Coordinates of C-alpha atoms and ligand atoms in Angstrom, one line a residue:
M13 CA 0.1 -0.2 0.5
K14 CA 1.3 3.5 -0.5
T15 CA 1.8 5.5 2.5
L16 CA 1.4 8.4 2.7
K17 CA 4.5 9.3 5.5
L18 CA 2.5 10.9 7.6
A19 CA 2.9 9.9 10.6
K20 CA 7.0 11.2 10.3
S21 CA 7.1 15.1 10.0
Y22 CA 5.4 13.8 14.1
R23 CA 8.8 11.4 14.4
I24 CA 10.6 11.8 17.7
D25 CA 13.7 9.3 17.1
D26 CA 16.2 12.0 18.5
G27 CA 14.7 14.7 21.5
K28 CA 18.0 16.5 22.0
H29 CA 16.1 19.4 20.5
F30 CA 12.8 18.8 20.8
R31 CA 10.3 22.6 21.8
I32 CA 7.0 21.0 22.8
K33 CA 6.7 24.0 21.1
D34 CA 7.4 23.6 18.5
F35 CA 4.4 21.1 17.9
D36 CA 0.8 23.2 17.0
P37 CA -2.0 21.3 19.0
A38 CA -5.0 22.4 16.3
E39 CA -2.5 20.9 13.1
T40 CA -4.4 18.9 10.6
G41 CA -1.8 18.4 7.6
H42 CA -2.2 18.7 4.0
W43 CA -5.9 17.4 5.5
H44 CA -9.0 20.8 6.3
S45 CA -12.1 17.7 7.5
V46 CA -12.7 15.2 8.5
E47 CA -14.8 14.2 5.4
H48 CA -11.5 15.5 3.8
A49 CA -10.0 12.4 5.4
Q50 CA -11.7 9.9 5.0
E51 CA -11.1 7.9 2.6
Y52 CA -7.8 7.5 4.0
L53 CA -8.7 7.0 8.1
Q54 CA -11.0 3.8 6.4
K55 CA -7.4 2.8 4.4
Y56 CA -5.5 2.7 7.6
V57 CA -7.4 0.8 8.9
A58 CA -8.1 -2.1 6.4
R59 CA -4.3 -2.3 5.8
M60 CA -4.2 -2.3 9.2
A61 CA -6.4 -5.7 9.7
D62 CA -4.4 -7.4 6.3
L63 CA -0.6 -6.3 7.8
Q64 CA -2.0 -7.8 12.3
A65 CA -3.7 -10.7 10.3
K66 CA 0.1 -11.9 9.7
L67 CA 1.6 -10.7 12.2
Y68 CA -0.5 -12.8 14.6
A69 CA 1.2 -15.9 12.3
Q70 CA 4.4 -15.2 12.0
D71 CA 3.9 -15.3 16.2
C72 CA 7.3 -13.7 16.0
W73 CA 7.0 -9.8 16.4
S74 CA 5.8 -8.4 19.2
V75 CA 4.0 -4.6 19.0
L76 CA 3.5 -2.3 22.1
L77 CA 1.6 0.9 21.6
I78 CA 1.9 3.1 24.7
F79 CA -0.3 6.1 25.1
Q80 CA 0.3 9.2 26.8
A81 CA -0.9 12.7 27.0
M82 CA -3.3 15.6 29.1
D83 CA -6.8 14.6 30.4
A84 CA -9.9 14.7 27.3
A85 CA -7.0 14.5 24.9
G86 CA -8.6 11.6 23.4
K87 CA -7.1 7.9 24.1
D88 CA -9.5 6.3 24.9
G89 CA -11.8 7.4 20.9
T90 CA -8.5 7.0 19.1
I91 CA -7.1 3.3 21.1
K92 CA -10.8 2.5 19.3
H93 CA -10.5 4.2 16.1
V94 CA -7.5 2.4 15.2
M95 CA -8.3 -1.4 17.0
S96 CA -12.1 -1.1 14.7
G97 CA -10.5 -3.6 12.0
V98 CA -8.3 -5.2 14.1
N99 CA -9.1 -8.9 15.2
P100 CA -9.2 -9.3 19.2
E101 CA -8.0 -12.1 19.4
G102 CA -4.1 -10.6 18.7
C103 CA -4.6 -7.3 20.3
Q104 CA -4.7 -7.0 24.1
V105 CA -6.0 -2.9 25.7
I106 CA -4.4 -2.4 28.9
S107 CA -5.0 0.8 30.6
F108 CA -3.1 1.3 34.0
K109 CA -4.2 3.1 37.1
V110 CA -2.9 4.8 40.0
P111 CA -1.1 2.2 41.4
S112 CA -2.5 -0.9 44.2
D113 CA -1.0 -2.0 47.5
T114 CA 0.8 -4.9 45.8
E115 CA 2.2 -3.1 43.0
L116 CA 3.6 -0.7 45.1
E117 CA 5.2 -3.6 46.7
H118 CA 7.4 -3.8 43.7
D119 CA 10.1 -1.7 41.0
F120 CA 8.3 1.2 39.0
L121 CA 8.4 -1.5 35.9
W122 CA 7.2 -4.3 36.9
R123 CA 3.4 -3.9 37.2
T124 CA 3.3 -2.5 32.8
T125 CA 6.3 -5.8 32.8
R126 CA 3.4 -8.0 33.3
H127 CA 1.2 -7.2 30.9
L128 CA 3.8 -6.7 28.0
P129 CA 1.9 -8.4 25.0
E130 CA 3.4 -11.9 23.7
R131 CA 4.8 -12.6 20.1
G132 CA 2.4 -11.9 17.6
Q133 CA -0.3 -10.5 19.6
I134 CA -0.1 -5.8 19.5
G135 CA -0.3 -4.8 23.3
I136 CA -2.0 -1.5 23.9
F137 CA -1.5 0.6 27.3
N138 CA -3.6 3.1 27.9
R139 CA -1.5 5.2 30.2
S140 CA 2.1 3.1 31.2
Y141 CA 5.9 3.8 33.2
Y142 CA 6.0 6.6 32.1
E143 CA 4.0 7.9 34.6
E144 CA 6.3 7.7 36.8
V145 CA 8.0 11.1 35.3
L146 CA 4.8 12.7 34.4
V147 CA 1.6 12.8 36.8
V148 CA 4.7 11.5 39.8
R149 CA 7.2 13.9 39.0
V150 CA 4.2 17.0 39.2
H151 CA 2.9 15.5 42.4
P152 CA 6.6 14.6 44.4
E153 CA 4.4 13.7 47.1
A154 CA 3.8 10.6 45.8
L155 CA 7.1 9.1 45.6
K156 CA 6.6 8.8 49.4
G157 CA 3.9 5.9 48.8
E158 CA 6.3 4.1 46.2
K159 CA 8.3 3.2 49.5
L160 CA 11.8 2.6 48.1
P161 CA 14.8 3.1 50.0
P162 CA 15.5 6.5 52.2
S163 CA 19.3 6.2 50.8
L164 CA 18.2 5.8 47.0
V165 CA 15.5 8.8 46.6
T166 CA 18.1 11.5 45.2
K167 CA 17.8 14.5 43.3
N168 CA 18.5 12.3 40.1
I169 CA 15.9 10.1 40.6
W170 CA 13.8 11.6 37.1
E171 CA 17.3 11.0 34.5
E172 CA 17.6 7.8 36.1
R173 CA 14.1 7.6 36.0
F174 CA 14.8 8.6 32.2
E175 CA 18.1 5.8 32.3
D176 CA 15.8 2.9 32.6
I177 CA 13.4 3.0 30.5
R178 CA 15.9 3.7 27.5
S179 CA 17.7 0.3 29.0
F180 CA 14.3 -1.3 29.2
E181 CA 12.9 -0.4 26.0
R182 CA 16.4 -0.9 23.7
H183 CA 15.8 -4.0 26.0
M184 CA 11.8 -5.2 24.8
A185 CA 13.0 -3.6 20.8
R186 CA 16.5 -6.6 21.0
N187 CA 14.7 -9.1 21.8
G188 CA 11.8 -8.4 18.8
T189 CA 9.1 -5.3 20.6
V190 CA 8.9 -3.6 18.6
I191 CA 7.6 0.1 20.3
R192 CA 6.1 3.0 19.2
K193 CA 4.5 5.8 21.8
F194 CA 2.5 8.8 21.5
F195 CA 1.8 12.1 22.7
L196 CA -1.0 13.1 22.2
H197 CA -1.1 17.1 22.5
L198 CA -4.0 18.8 22.6
S199 CA -4.2 22.4 24.0
K200 CA -5.1 23.4 27.2
K201 CA -8.0 25.2 25.5
E202 CA -9.4 22.8 23.7
Q203 CA -9.7 20.8 27.2
K204 CA -11.5 23.6 29.0
R205 CA -14.3 22.8 25.4
R206 CA -14.1 19.8 26.5
F207 CA -14.3 19.3 30.3
L208 CA -17.3 22.0 29.2
A209 CA -19.4 19.5 27.0
R210 CA -19.0 16.9 29.1
L211 CA -20.2 19.8 32.1
D212 CA -22.6 20.2 29.8
E213 CA -23.7 17.0 27.4
P214 CA -25.4 14.3 29.8
E215 CA -23.9 11.2 28.2
K216 CA -21.0 13.0 28.9
N217 CA -21.7 13.7 32.9
W218 CA -20.5 9.3 33.6
K219 CA -16.3 11.2 31.6
F220 CA -16.5 14.1 34.4
S221 CA -14.6 13.8 37.2
E222 CA -13.4 16.6 39.4
A223 CA -10.0 16.3 39.8
D224 CA -9.4 16.4 36.2
I225 CA -10.2 19.8 36.7
H226 CA -7.6 20.7 39.4
E227 CA -4.9 19.3 37.4
R228 CA -5.4 21.3 34.7
D229 CA -4.1 23.6 37.7
Y230 CA -0.2 22.3 37.0
W231 CA -0.6 22.4 33.3
D232 CA 2.5 23.9 32.8
D233 CA 4.6 21.4 35.1
Y234 CA 3.1 18.7 33.2
Q235 CA 3.5 20.8 29.3
K236 CA 7.3 20.8 30.6
A237 CA 7.6 17.1 32.5
Y238 CA 6.7 15.7 29.2
E239 CA 9.0 18.1 26.7
D240 CA 11.8 16.5 28.5
M241 CA 10.7 12.8 29.1
I242 CA 10.4 12.9 25.4
R243 CA 14.0 14.9 25.2
H244 CA 15.6 11.6 27.3
T245 CA 13.5 8.8 25.8
A246 CA 13.2 8.9 22.4
S247 CA 14.7 6.5 20.1
K248 CA 15.3 4.9 16.9
H249 CA 13.8 2.0 18.2
A250 CA 11.3 2.9 20.3
P251 CA 10.6 6.6 18.7
W252 CA 7.7 9.5 20.2
Y253 CA 4.6 10.4 18.1
V254 CA 3.6 14.1 19.5
V255 CA 0.3 13.7 17.3
P256 CA -2.0 16.8 16.5
A257 CA -4.6 16.6 19.0
D258 CA -6.8 19.4 19.1
N259 CA -9.2 18.2 15.8
K260 CA -10.0 13.9 16.8
W261 CA -9.7 13.6 13.8
F262 CA -6.9 14.0 12.1
T263 CA -5.6 12.4 15.5
H264 CA -7.0 9.7 14.4
L265 CA -5.1 9.4 11.4
V266 CA -2.2 10.8 12.8
V267 CA -1.7 6.9 14.6
S268 CA -3.0 5.0 12.3
A269 CA -1.4 6.0 8.7
A270 CA 2.1 5.8 12.3
I271 CA 1.1 2.4 13.0
V272 CA 0.5 0.7 9.3
E273 CA 3.9 2.0 8.8
T274 CA 5.7 0.4 11.5
L275 CA 4.0 -3.2 10.2
E276 CA 4.8 -2.2 6.5
E277 CA 9.2 -1.7 8.0
L278 CA 8.2 -4.9 9.8
N279 CA 8.2 -6.9 6.2
L280 CA 5.5 -9.4 7.0
T281 CA 5.0 -12.2 5.2
Y282 CA 2.8 -15.3 6.2
P283 CA 4.7 -18.1 7.4
K284 CA 6.7 -20.0 3.7
V285 CA 4.7 -23.2 3.9
D286 CA 7.4 -25.8 3.3
A287 CA 8.1 -29.4 0.3
A288 CA 6.8 -31.4 3.1
K289 CA 3.6 -30.4 4.1
L290 CA 3.0 -29.0 0.2
K291 CA 2.7 -33.2 0.1
E292 CA 0.6 -33.2 3.0
I293 CA -2.4 -30.8 2.2
A294 CA -2.7 -33.0 -1.4
A295 CA -3.2 -35.0 0.2
A296 CA -5.7 -34.7 2.5
R297 CA -7.6 -32.6 -0.7
R298 CA -7.1 -35.8 -2.0
I299 CA -8.7 -37.9 1.4
L300 CA -11.2 -35.2 1.2
L301 CA -12.7 -35.2 -2.5
K302 CA -12.9 -39.2 -2.0
K303 CA -15.0 -39.2 1.4
Ligands
AMP16 P1 -7.3 7.6 33.0 O1 -7.0 7.0 33.5 O2 -8.5 9.2 33.3 O3 -9.2 7.7 34.6 O4 -7.6 7.9 35.5 C1 -6.0 7.0 35.7 C2 -4.8 8.5 36.7 O5 -3.8 7.5 37.2 C3 -4.5 9.3 35.9 O6 -5.0 10.4 37.1 C4 -2.6 9.4 36.2 O7 -2.2 9.3 36.0 C5 -3.0 8.5 36.7 N1 -2.4 7.5 37.0 C6 -1.8 5.6 36.1 N2 -0.5 5.8 36.8 C7 -0.1 6.1 38.0 C8 1.2 6.4 38.9 N3 1.8 4.9 38.6 N4 1.1 7.4 39.9 C9 0.5 7.9 40.3 N5 -0.7 8.1 39.1 C10 -1.5 6.8 38.4
MG17 MG1 -9.3 10.9 33.4

């Protein structure tokens, strides 16, 4: 399939010079409306289904897709859209909330490690270990609940976590897990509009959480934490995509393009059938036709 290389301009392989303000949350590339993008939205979802079937049959690579964003940026809707075509048997979505007591008994990579995708599978993390350098960094008092030996909690803790995440992701990549990370980049203005919609529209009321409104007070701290996170953890084998999130349809387009481009690069094929197997198939056909 001819892909547009659409996602390339939002991809960060090396975060050294990354600045969040260079990226516009309201951008929509060459498209002006959801109708205009419809053809590609559908094509990408269909292509993803086809590639996933091969990924599953080959049972060799795993794909890990990580989603991080401010509240109301559209993580759930994006996951729903991009996965709408794929076989549920080959795909798993895990949402990570405030850590449980059991999870706090372990190191910060433990709970996500338990849910890594098997070979042949696509695993989606709705939030991830990156919360440990985002919400925990913005509210460092949360570190106290992590039961770390006090002598290990120093001013270097965020640098150390970045280093550990980089090593972990390199290890996973070297063992056949393809990691792609998506930061859905929403503007503060659009977040306000979406929060108001949650208050105004009865069918959206369930999504409203008072805590989300308070987290808005920390907007700038979060933006800084995201910027620093991307600077330290973007790499060729586990790049970040900074996806414009003010227009949901464009978010869906960029994320599905990124996934298709990633799967295309793996040159997936159905497992080759050897001569002995071909003989078995021919024999089975003869037997079936006789009955
Ligand atoms: P939601 O995804 O909207 O249901 O909210 C889940 C909440 O869990 C968010 O406020 C996250 O910031 C929070 N959360 C997720 N992971 C962690 C973590 N490792 N430490 C503290 N809070 C977390
Ligand atoms: Mg929420």
